[in-house]
Coordinates of C-alpha atoms in Angstrom, one line a residue:
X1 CA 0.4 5.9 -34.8
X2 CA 3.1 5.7 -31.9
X3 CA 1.4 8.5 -29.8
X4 CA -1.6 5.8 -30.2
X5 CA 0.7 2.7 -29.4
X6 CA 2.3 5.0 -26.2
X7 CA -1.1 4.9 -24.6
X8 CA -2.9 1.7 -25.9
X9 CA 0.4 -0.3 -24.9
X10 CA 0.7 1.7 -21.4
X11 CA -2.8 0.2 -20.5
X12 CA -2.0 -2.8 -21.4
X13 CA 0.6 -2.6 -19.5
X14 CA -1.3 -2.0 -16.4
X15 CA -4.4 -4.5 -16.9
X16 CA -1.7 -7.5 -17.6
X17 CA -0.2 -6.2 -14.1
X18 CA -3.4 -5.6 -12.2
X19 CA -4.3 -8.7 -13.3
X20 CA -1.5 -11.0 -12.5
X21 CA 0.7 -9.4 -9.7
X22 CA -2.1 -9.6 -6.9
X23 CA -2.6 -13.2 -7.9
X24 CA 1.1 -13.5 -7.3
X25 CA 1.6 -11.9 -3.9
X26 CA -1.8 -12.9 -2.2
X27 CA -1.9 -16.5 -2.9
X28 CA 2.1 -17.4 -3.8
X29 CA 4.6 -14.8 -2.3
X30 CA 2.8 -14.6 1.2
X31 CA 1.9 -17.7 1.7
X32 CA 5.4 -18.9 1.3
X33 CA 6.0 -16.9 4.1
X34 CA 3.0 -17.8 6.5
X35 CA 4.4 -21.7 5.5
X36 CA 7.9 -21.0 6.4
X37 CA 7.5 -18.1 9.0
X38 CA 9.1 -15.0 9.7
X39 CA 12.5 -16.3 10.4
X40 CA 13.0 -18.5 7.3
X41 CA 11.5 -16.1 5.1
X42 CA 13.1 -13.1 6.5
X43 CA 16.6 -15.3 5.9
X44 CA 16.0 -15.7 2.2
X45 CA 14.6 -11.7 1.6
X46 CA 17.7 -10.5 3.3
X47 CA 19.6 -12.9 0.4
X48 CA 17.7 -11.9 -2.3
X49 CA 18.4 -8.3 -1.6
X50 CA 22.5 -9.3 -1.6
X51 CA 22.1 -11.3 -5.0
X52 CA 19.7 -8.1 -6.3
X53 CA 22.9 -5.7 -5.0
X54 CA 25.7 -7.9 -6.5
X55 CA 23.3 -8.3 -10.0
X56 CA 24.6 -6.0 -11.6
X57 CA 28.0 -7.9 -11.7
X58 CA 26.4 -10.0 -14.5
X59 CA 24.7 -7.3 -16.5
X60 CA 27.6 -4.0 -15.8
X61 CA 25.1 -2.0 -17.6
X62 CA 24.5 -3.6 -20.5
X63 CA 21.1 -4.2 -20.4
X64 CA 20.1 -0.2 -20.2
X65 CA 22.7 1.0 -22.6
X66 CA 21.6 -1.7 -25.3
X67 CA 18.0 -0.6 -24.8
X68 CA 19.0 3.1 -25.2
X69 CA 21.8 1.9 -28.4
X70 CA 18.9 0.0 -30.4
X71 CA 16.5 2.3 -29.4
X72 CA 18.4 5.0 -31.6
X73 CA 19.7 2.6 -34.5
X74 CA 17.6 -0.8 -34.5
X75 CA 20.0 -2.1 -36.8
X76 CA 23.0 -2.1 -34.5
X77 CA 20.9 -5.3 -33.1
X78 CA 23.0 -7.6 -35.6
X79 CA 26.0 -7.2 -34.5
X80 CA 25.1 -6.2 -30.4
X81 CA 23.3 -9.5 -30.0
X82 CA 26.2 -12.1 -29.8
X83 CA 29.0 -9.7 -28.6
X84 CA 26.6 -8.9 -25.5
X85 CA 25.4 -12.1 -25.3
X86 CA 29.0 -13.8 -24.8
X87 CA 29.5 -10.9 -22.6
X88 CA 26.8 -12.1 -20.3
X89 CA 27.8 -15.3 -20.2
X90 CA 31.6 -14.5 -19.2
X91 CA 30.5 -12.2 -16.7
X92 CA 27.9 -15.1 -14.9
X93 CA 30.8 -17.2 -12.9
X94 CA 32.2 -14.3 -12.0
X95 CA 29.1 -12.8 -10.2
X96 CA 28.1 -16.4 -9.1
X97 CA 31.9 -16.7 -7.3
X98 CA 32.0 -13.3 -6.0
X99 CA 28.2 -13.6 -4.7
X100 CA 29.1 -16.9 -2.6
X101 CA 32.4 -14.8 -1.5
X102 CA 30.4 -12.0 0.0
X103 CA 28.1 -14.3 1.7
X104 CA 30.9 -16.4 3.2
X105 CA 32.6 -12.5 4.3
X106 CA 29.2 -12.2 5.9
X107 CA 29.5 -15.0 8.0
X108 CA 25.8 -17.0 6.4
X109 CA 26.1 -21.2 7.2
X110 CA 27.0 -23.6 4.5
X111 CA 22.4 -24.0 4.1
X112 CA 22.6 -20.2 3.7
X113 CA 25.0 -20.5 1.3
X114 CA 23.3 -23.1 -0.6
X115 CA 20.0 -21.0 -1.1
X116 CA 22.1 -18.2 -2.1
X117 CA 23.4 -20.0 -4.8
X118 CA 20.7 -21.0 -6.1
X119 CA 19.1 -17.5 -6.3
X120 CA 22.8 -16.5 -8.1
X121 CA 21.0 -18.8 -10.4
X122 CA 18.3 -17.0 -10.7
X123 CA 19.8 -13.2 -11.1
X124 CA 21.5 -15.0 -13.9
X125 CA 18.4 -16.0 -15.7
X126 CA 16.5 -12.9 -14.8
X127 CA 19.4 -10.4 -16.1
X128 CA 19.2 -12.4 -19.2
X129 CA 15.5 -12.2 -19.8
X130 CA 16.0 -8.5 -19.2
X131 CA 19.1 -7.9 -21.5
X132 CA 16.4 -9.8 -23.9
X133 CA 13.6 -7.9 -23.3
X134 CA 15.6 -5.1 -23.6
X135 CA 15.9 -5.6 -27.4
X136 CA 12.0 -6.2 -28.2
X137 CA 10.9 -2.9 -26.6
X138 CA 13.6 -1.1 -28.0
X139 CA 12.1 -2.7 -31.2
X140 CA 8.9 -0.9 -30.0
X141 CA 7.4 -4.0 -29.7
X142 CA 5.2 -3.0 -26.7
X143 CA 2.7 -5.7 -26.8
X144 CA 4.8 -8.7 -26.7
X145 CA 7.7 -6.9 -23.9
X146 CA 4.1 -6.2 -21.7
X147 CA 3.0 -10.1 -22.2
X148 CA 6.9 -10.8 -21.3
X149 CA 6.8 -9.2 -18.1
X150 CA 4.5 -11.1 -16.3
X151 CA 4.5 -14.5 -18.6
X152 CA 7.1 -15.6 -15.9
X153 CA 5.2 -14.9 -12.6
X154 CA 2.1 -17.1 -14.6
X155 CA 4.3 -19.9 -15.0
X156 CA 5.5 -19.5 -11.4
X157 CA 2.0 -19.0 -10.2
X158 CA 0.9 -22.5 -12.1
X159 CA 3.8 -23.9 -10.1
X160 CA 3.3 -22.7 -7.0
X161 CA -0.2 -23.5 -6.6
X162 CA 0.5 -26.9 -6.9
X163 CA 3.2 -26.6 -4.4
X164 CA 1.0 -24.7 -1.9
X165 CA -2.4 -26.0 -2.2
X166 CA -1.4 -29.2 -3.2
X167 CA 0.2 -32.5 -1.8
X168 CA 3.5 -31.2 -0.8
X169 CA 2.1 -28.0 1.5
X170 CA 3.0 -29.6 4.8
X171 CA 6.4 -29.9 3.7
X172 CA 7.1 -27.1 1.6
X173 CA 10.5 -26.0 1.8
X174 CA 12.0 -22.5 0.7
X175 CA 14.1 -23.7 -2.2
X176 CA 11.3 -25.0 -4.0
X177 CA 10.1 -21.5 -3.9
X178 CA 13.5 -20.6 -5.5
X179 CA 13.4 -23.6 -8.3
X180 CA 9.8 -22.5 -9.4
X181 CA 11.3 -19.3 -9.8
X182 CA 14.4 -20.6 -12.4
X183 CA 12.5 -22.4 -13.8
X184 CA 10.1 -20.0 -14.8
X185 CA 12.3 -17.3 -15.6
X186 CA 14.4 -19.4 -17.9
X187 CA 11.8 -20.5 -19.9
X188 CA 10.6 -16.8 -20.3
X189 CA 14.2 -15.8 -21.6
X190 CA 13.6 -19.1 -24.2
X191 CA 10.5 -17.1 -25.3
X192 CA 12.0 -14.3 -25.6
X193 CA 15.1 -15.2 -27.6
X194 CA 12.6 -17.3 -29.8
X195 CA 10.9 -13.9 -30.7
X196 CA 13.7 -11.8 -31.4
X197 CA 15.0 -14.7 -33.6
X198 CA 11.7 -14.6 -35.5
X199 CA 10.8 -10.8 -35.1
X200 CA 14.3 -9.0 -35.5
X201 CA 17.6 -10.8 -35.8
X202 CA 19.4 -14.5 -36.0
X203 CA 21.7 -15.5 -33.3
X204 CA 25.4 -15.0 -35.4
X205 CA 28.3 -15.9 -33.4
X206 CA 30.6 -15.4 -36.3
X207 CA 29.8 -11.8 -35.8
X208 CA 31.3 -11.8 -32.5
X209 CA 34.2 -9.5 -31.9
X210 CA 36.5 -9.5 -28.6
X211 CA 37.0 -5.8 -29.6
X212 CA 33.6 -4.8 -30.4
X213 CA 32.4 -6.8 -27.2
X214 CA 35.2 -5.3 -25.0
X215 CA 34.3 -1.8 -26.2
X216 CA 30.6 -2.1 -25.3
X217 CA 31.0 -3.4 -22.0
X218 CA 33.3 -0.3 -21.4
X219 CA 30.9 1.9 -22.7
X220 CA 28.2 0.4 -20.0
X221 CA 30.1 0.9 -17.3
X222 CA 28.5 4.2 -15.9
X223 CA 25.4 2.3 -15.8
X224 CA 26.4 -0.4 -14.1
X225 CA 28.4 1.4 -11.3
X226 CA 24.9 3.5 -10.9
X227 CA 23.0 0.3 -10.9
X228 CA 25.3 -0.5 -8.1
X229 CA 24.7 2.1 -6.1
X230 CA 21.1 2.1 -7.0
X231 CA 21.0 -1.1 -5.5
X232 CA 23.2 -0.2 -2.3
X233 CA 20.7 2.7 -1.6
X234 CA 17.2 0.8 -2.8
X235 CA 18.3 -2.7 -1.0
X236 CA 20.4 -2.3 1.8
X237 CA 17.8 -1.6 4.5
X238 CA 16.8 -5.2 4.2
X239 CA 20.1 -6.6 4.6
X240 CA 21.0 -4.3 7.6
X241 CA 18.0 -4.9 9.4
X242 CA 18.7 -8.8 8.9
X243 CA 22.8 -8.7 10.2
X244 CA 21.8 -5.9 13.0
X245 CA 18.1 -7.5 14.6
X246 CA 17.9 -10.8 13.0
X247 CA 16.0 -12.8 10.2
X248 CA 13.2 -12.3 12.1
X249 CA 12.4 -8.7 11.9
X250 CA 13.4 -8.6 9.1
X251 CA 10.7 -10.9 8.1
X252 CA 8.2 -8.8 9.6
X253 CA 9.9 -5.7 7.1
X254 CA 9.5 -7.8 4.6
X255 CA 5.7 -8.4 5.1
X256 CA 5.1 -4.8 5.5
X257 CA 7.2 -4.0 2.3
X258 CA 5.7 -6.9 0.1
X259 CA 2.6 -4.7 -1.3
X260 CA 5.4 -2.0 -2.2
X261 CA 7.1 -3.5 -4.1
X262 CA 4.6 -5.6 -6.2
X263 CA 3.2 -1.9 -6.8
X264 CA 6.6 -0.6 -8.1
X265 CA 6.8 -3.3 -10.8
X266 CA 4.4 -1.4 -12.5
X267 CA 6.8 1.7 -12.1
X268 CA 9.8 -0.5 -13.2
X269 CA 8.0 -1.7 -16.4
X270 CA 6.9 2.3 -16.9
X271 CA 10.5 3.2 -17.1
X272 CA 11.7 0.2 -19.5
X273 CA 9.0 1.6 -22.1
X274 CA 9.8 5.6 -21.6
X275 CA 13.4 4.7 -21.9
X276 CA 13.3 4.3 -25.6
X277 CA 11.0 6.7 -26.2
X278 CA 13.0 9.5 -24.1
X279 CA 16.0 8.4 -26.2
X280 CA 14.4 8.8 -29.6
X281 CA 12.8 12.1 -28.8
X282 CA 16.3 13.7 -27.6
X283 CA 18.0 12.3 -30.1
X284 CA 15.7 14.2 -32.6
X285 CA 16.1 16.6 -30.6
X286 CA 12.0 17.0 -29.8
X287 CA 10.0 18.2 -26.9
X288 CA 9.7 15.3 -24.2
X289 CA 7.3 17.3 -22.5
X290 CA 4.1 16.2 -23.5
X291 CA 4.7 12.5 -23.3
X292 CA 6.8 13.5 -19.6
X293 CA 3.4 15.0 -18.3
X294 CA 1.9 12.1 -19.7
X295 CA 3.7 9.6 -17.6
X296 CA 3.7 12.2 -14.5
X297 CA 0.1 12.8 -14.7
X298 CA -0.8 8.5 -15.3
X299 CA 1.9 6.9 -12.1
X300 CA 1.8 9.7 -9.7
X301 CA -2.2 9.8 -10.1
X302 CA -2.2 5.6 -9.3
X303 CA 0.5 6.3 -6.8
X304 CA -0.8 9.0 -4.8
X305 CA -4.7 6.8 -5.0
X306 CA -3.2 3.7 -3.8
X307 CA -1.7 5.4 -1.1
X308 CA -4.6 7.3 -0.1
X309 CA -6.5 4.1 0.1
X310 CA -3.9 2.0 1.7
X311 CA -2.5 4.6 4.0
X312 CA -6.4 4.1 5.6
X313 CA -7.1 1.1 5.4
X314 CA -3.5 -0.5 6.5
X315 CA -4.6 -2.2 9.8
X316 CA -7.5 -4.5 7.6
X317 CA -5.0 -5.1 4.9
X318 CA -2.4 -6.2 7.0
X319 CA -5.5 -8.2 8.7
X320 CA -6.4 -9.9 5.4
X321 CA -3.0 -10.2 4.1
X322 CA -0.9 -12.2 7.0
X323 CA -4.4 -12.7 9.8
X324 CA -2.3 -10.5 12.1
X325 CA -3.1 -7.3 13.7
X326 CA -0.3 -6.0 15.5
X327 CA -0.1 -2.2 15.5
X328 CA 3.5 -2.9 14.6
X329 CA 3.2 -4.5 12.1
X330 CA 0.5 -1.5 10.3
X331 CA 2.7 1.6 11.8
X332 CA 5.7 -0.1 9.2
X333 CA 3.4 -1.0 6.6
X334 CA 2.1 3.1 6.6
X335 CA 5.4 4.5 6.6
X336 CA 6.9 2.1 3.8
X337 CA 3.8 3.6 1.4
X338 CA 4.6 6.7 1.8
X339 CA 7.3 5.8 0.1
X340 CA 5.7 4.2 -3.1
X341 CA 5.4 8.2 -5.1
X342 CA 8.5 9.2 -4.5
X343 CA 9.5 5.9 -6.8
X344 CA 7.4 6.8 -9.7
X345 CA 9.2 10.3 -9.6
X346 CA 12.3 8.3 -9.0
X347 CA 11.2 5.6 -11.9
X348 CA 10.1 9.2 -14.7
X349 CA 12.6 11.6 -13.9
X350 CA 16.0 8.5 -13.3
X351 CA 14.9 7.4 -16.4
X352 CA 14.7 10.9 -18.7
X353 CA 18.2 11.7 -17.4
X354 CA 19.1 8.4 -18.5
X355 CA 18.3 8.9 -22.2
X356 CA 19.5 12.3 -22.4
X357 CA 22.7 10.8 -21.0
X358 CA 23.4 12.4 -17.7
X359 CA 25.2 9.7 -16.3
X360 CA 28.3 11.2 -13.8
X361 CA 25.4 13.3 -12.5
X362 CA 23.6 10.2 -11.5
X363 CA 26.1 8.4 -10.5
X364 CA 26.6 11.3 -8.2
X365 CA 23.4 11.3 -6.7
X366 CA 23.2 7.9 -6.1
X367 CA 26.6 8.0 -4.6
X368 CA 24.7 10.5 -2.1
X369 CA 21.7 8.4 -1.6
X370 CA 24.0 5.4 -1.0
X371 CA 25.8 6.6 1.6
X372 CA 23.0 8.0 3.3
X373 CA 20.9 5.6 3.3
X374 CA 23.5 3.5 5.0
X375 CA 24.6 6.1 7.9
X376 CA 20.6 6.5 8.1
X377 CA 19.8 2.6 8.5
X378 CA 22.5 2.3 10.7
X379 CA 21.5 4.6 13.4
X380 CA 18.0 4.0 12.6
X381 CA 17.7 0.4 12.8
X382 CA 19.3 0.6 16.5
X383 CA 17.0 2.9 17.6
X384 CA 13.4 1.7 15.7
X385 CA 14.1 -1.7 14.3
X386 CA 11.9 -3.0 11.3
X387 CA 10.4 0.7 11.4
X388 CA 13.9 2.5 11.5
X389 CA 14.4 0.9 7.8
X390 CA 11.2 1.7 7.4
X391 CA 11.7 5.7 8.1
X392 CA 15.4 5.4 6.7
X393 CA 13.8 4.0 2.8
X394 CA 11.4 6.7 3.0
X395 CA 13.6 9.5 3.8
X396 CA 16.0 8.4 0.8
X397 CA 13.5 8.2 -1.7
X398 CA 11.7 11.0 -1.4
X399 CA 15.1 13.3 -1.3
X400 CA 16.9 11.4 -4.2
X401 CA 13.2 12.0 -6.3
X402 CA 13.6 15.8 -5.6
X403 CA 17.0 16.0 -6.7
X404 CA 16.5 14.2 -9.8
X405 CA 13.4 16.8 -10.3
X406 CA 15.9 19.7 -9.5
X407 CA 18.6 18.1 -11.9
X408 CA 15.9 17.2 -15.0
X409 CA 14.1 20.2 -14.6
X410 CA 17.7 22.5 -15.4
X411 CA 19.6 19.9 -17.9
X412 CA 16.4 19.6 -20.3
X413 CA 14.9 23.0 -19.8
X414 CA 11.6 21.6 -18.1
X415 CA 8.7 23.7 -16.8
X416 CA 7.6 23.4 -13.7
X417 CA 4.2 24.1 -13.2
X418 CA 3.5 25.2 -9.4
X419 CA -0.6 24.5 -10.2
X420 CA 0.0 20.8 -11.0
X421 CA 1.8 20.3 -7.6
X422 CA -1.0 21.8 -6.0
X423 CA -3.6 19.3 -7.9
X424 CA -1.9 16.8 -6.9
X425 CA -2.4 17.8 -3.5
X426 CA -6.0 18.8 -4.1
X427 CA -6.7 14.7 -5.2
X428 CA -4.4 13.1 -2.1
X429 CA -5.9 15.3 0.2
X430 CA -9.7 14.1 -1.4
X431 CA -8.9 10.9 -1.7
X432 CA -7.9 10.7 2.0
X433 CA -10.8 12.1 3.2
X434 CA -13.2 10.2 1.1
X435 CA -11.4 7.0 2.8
X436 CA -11.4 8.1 6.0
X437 CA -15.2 8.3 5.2
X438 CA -15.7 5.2 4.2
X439 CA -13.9 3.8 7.0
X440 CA -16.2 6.0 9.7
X441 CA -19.2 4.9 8.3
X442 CA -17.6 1.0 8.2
X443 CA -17.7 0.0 4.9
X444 CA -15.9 -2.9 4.8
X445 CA -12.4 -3.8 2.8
X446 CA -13.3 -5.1 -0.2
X447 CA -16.5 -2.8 -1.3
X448 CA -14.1 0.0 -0.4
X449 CA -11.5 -1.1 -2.4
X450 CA -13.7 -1.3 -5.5
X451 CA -15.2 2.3 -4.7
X452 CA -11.5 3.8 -4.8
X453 CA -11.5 2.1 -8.7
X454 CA -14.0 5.2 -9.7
X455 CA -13.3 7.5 -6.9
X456 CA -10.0 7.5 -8.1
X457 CA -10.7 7.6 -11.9
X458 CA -13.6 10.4 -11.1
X459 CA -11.2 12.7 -8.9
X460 CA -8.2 12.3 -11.6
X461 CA -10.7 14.4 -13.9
X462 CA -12.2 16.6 -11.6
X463 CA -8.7 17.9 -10.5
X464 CA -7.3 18.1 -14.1
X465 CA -4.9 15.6 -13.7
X466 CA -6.6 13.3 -16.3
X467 CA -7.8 15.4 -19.3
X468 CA -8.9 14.3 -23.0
X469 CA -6.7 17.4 -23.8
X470 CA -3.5 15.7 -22.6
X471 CA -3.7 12.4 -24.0
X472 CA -4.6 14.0 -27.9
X473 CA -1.4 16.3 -26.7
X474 CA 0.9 13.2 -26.5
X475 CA -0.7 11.2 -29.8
X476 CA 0.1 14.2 -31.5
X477 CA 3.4 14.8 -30.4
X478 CA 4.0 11.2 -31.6
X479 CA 1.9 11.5 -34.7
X480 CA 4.3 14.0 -35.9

């Protein structure tokens, strides 16, 4: 039963993640930077974040309109396949060129320049393992998208760890980094292609049509120009802080924002699964509401626990993470999770206006949140540094969640239920206090990190957030 397949596929989902994403940041992503250092590391974050802006150059949309187009008629896979697929592959020198153009506009050296090439290389490979993907859990093919998202960062792990721990440690370099990563990711995209060539569809590129190809990439424009700006408002904090107060600081932002966003991936691979399932239901014109409280009730419950925890316990997580206990260093790290709810509401409520096809309304708003988080980085990055971003991210985020709230909440007739807002607050405020417990009475890190697992779990159901009545609600919506 899908309602069934929603739920068993959504914990999946999770344990895959829990299980292989703090692998991948404590022993792989941070130790690249305590190898290489602040100013290194901080250099190539601040160029990822410029290749993550100028990405959507080599996708224009694509990748979310095809998932939304096959989710709705799977049999338009046959002839979307090679038209997008030679699509891609047209648009990948011209991101790669333009890329290298704005980073020789920004005045990086010719080694700069070098290691941002190769990550154009790697947006390359990851937009295709996305477009890709894109098509299996479109396909409702939940199981083997979840295995796909992290079947890269094993690979890269398995690489890594032989880069780090092995021979070569004392003279690891950051483009190694950066080749463990293509390779990785291109293997992944073989995987994936392999599937959807035994699952779905052949590869046919007598079905390709200049016409057809030219009319889908105009029809995934909107998403591309709000990817764009999505980016701009999401990314440029990074790259401010870098050009304004050096690779340095912003290696110390970077640190404080790692754990953020390894949580959001969990957010990010949330949406790619409602997407579909958004588009189906409104195009059957059903309720979305049970399966929307579903997903409301599931991310902002893990979100608001991990912050509780981690808003507490900051200065020994920094402590364990990078051996260093600056104050500085935690007073970023605090105000960069309170960030990490108001991208699960951004992650839901983006994604339902998505589907039911809103998209001058959010191109709008992240027109708004663009430009604001630019004016706001500017004048806070002067004044506050690392933490200026810091402050400037979490302003954004949390106003661009509200609107899309505001926006969903009118365009698709939503209820919004004043008592679930105030459970929420009922399990941050518990959560917070039962942390600020453990920390009085000095439990130490890691026994209180595996308390939250049931303190969290327990307090979900004690406030009604988590209820045998709500999951039954969204298998039968999906029964039906």
């Amino acid at each position: 039963m899908a309602g069934k397949s929603f739920i068993s596929n959504i914990l999946l989902l999770i344990l895959l993640n829990v299980l292989v994403k703090p692998v991948w940041i404590l022993l792989i992503d941070r130790n690249v930077q305590l190898l290489t250092g602040h100013e290194t590391y901080g250099l190539y974050n601040a160029l990822m974040n410029l290749s993550l802006i100028f990405s959507i150059l080599l996708d224009m949309g694509i990748t979310n309109y095809n998932n939304k187009r096959i989710a709705s008629n799977q049999g338009d896979i046959d002839q979307a396949l090679p038209n997008l697929l030679v699509a891609k592959l047209i648009l990948a020198p011209v991101f790669m060129l333009i890329l290298l153009l704005a980073g020789w506009i920004l005045q990086y050296q010719k080694s700069d320049l070098y290691i941002l090439f190769l990550l154009s290389v790697l947006q390359i490979l990851s937009s295709l393992l996305l477009y890709l993907r894109s098509n299996i859990s479109a396909h409702h093919d939940f199981k083997a998208d979840s295995f796909l998202s992290v079947f890269d960062k094993v690979l890269m792990i398995l690489i890594c760890c032989w880069l780090l721990y092995g021979g070569p440690r004392l003279n690891f370099r950051i483009e190694w980094f950066i080749y463990a990563q293509i390779f990785s990711t291109g293997l992944a995209a073989s995987v994936a292609y392999f599937i959807i060539h035994k699952r779905y569809t052949r590869l046919e590129l007598s079905r390709f049509r200049f016409q057809q190809m030219r009319t889908m990439c105009l029809n995934s424009l909107p998403y591309a120009f709000l990817i764009l700006l999505m980016g701009i408002y999401l990314r440029s904090g990074s790259l401010m802080l870098e050009r304004m107060e050096g690779a340095a600081e912003n290696g110390l932002y970077a640190e404080a924002f790692r754990l953020l966003e390894v949580l959001n991936m969990l957010g990010f691979l949330f949406a790619g699964m409602l997407l579909p399932m958004f588009a189906r239901l409104i195009g059957k014109n059903e309720s979305i509401q049970p399966i929307l409280l579903t997903a409301v009730h599931i991310l902002m419950t893990i979100s608001l626990g991990l912050v509780a925890f981690g808003y507490v316990f900051a200065q020994p997580t920094m402590q364990l993470l990078y051996e260093d206990e600056s104050p500085y260093l935690t007073h970023i790290y605090r105000i960069v999770l309170l960030s990490f709810p108001a991208m699960s509401i951004m992650n839901i409520y983006s994604t339902l206006l998505t589907a039911n096809g809103d998209m001058r309304l959010l191109i709008r708003i992240a027109l708004g949140g663009s430009i604001l988080s630019i004016i706001l980085n500017w004048f806070m990055i002067q004044q506050w540094h690392a933490a200026g971003a810091a402050v400037s991210a979490w302003l954004v985020q949390w106003i661009i969640g509200l609107v899309y709230i505001h926006f969903s909440r009118y365009r698709l007739a939503l209820k919004i239920r004043p008592d679930l807002i105030f459970r929420f607050v009922i399990f941050f405020a518990l959560m917070i206090g039962f942390n600020a417990l453990f920390q009085y009475f000095k439990i130490a890190f890691i026994p209180a990190m595996l308390m939250n697992l049931p303190l969290c779990i327990g307090l979900a159901f004690a406030c009604g957030l988590w209820t045998k009545k709500l999951f039954q609600g969204s298998i039968s919506q999906f029964s039906s």
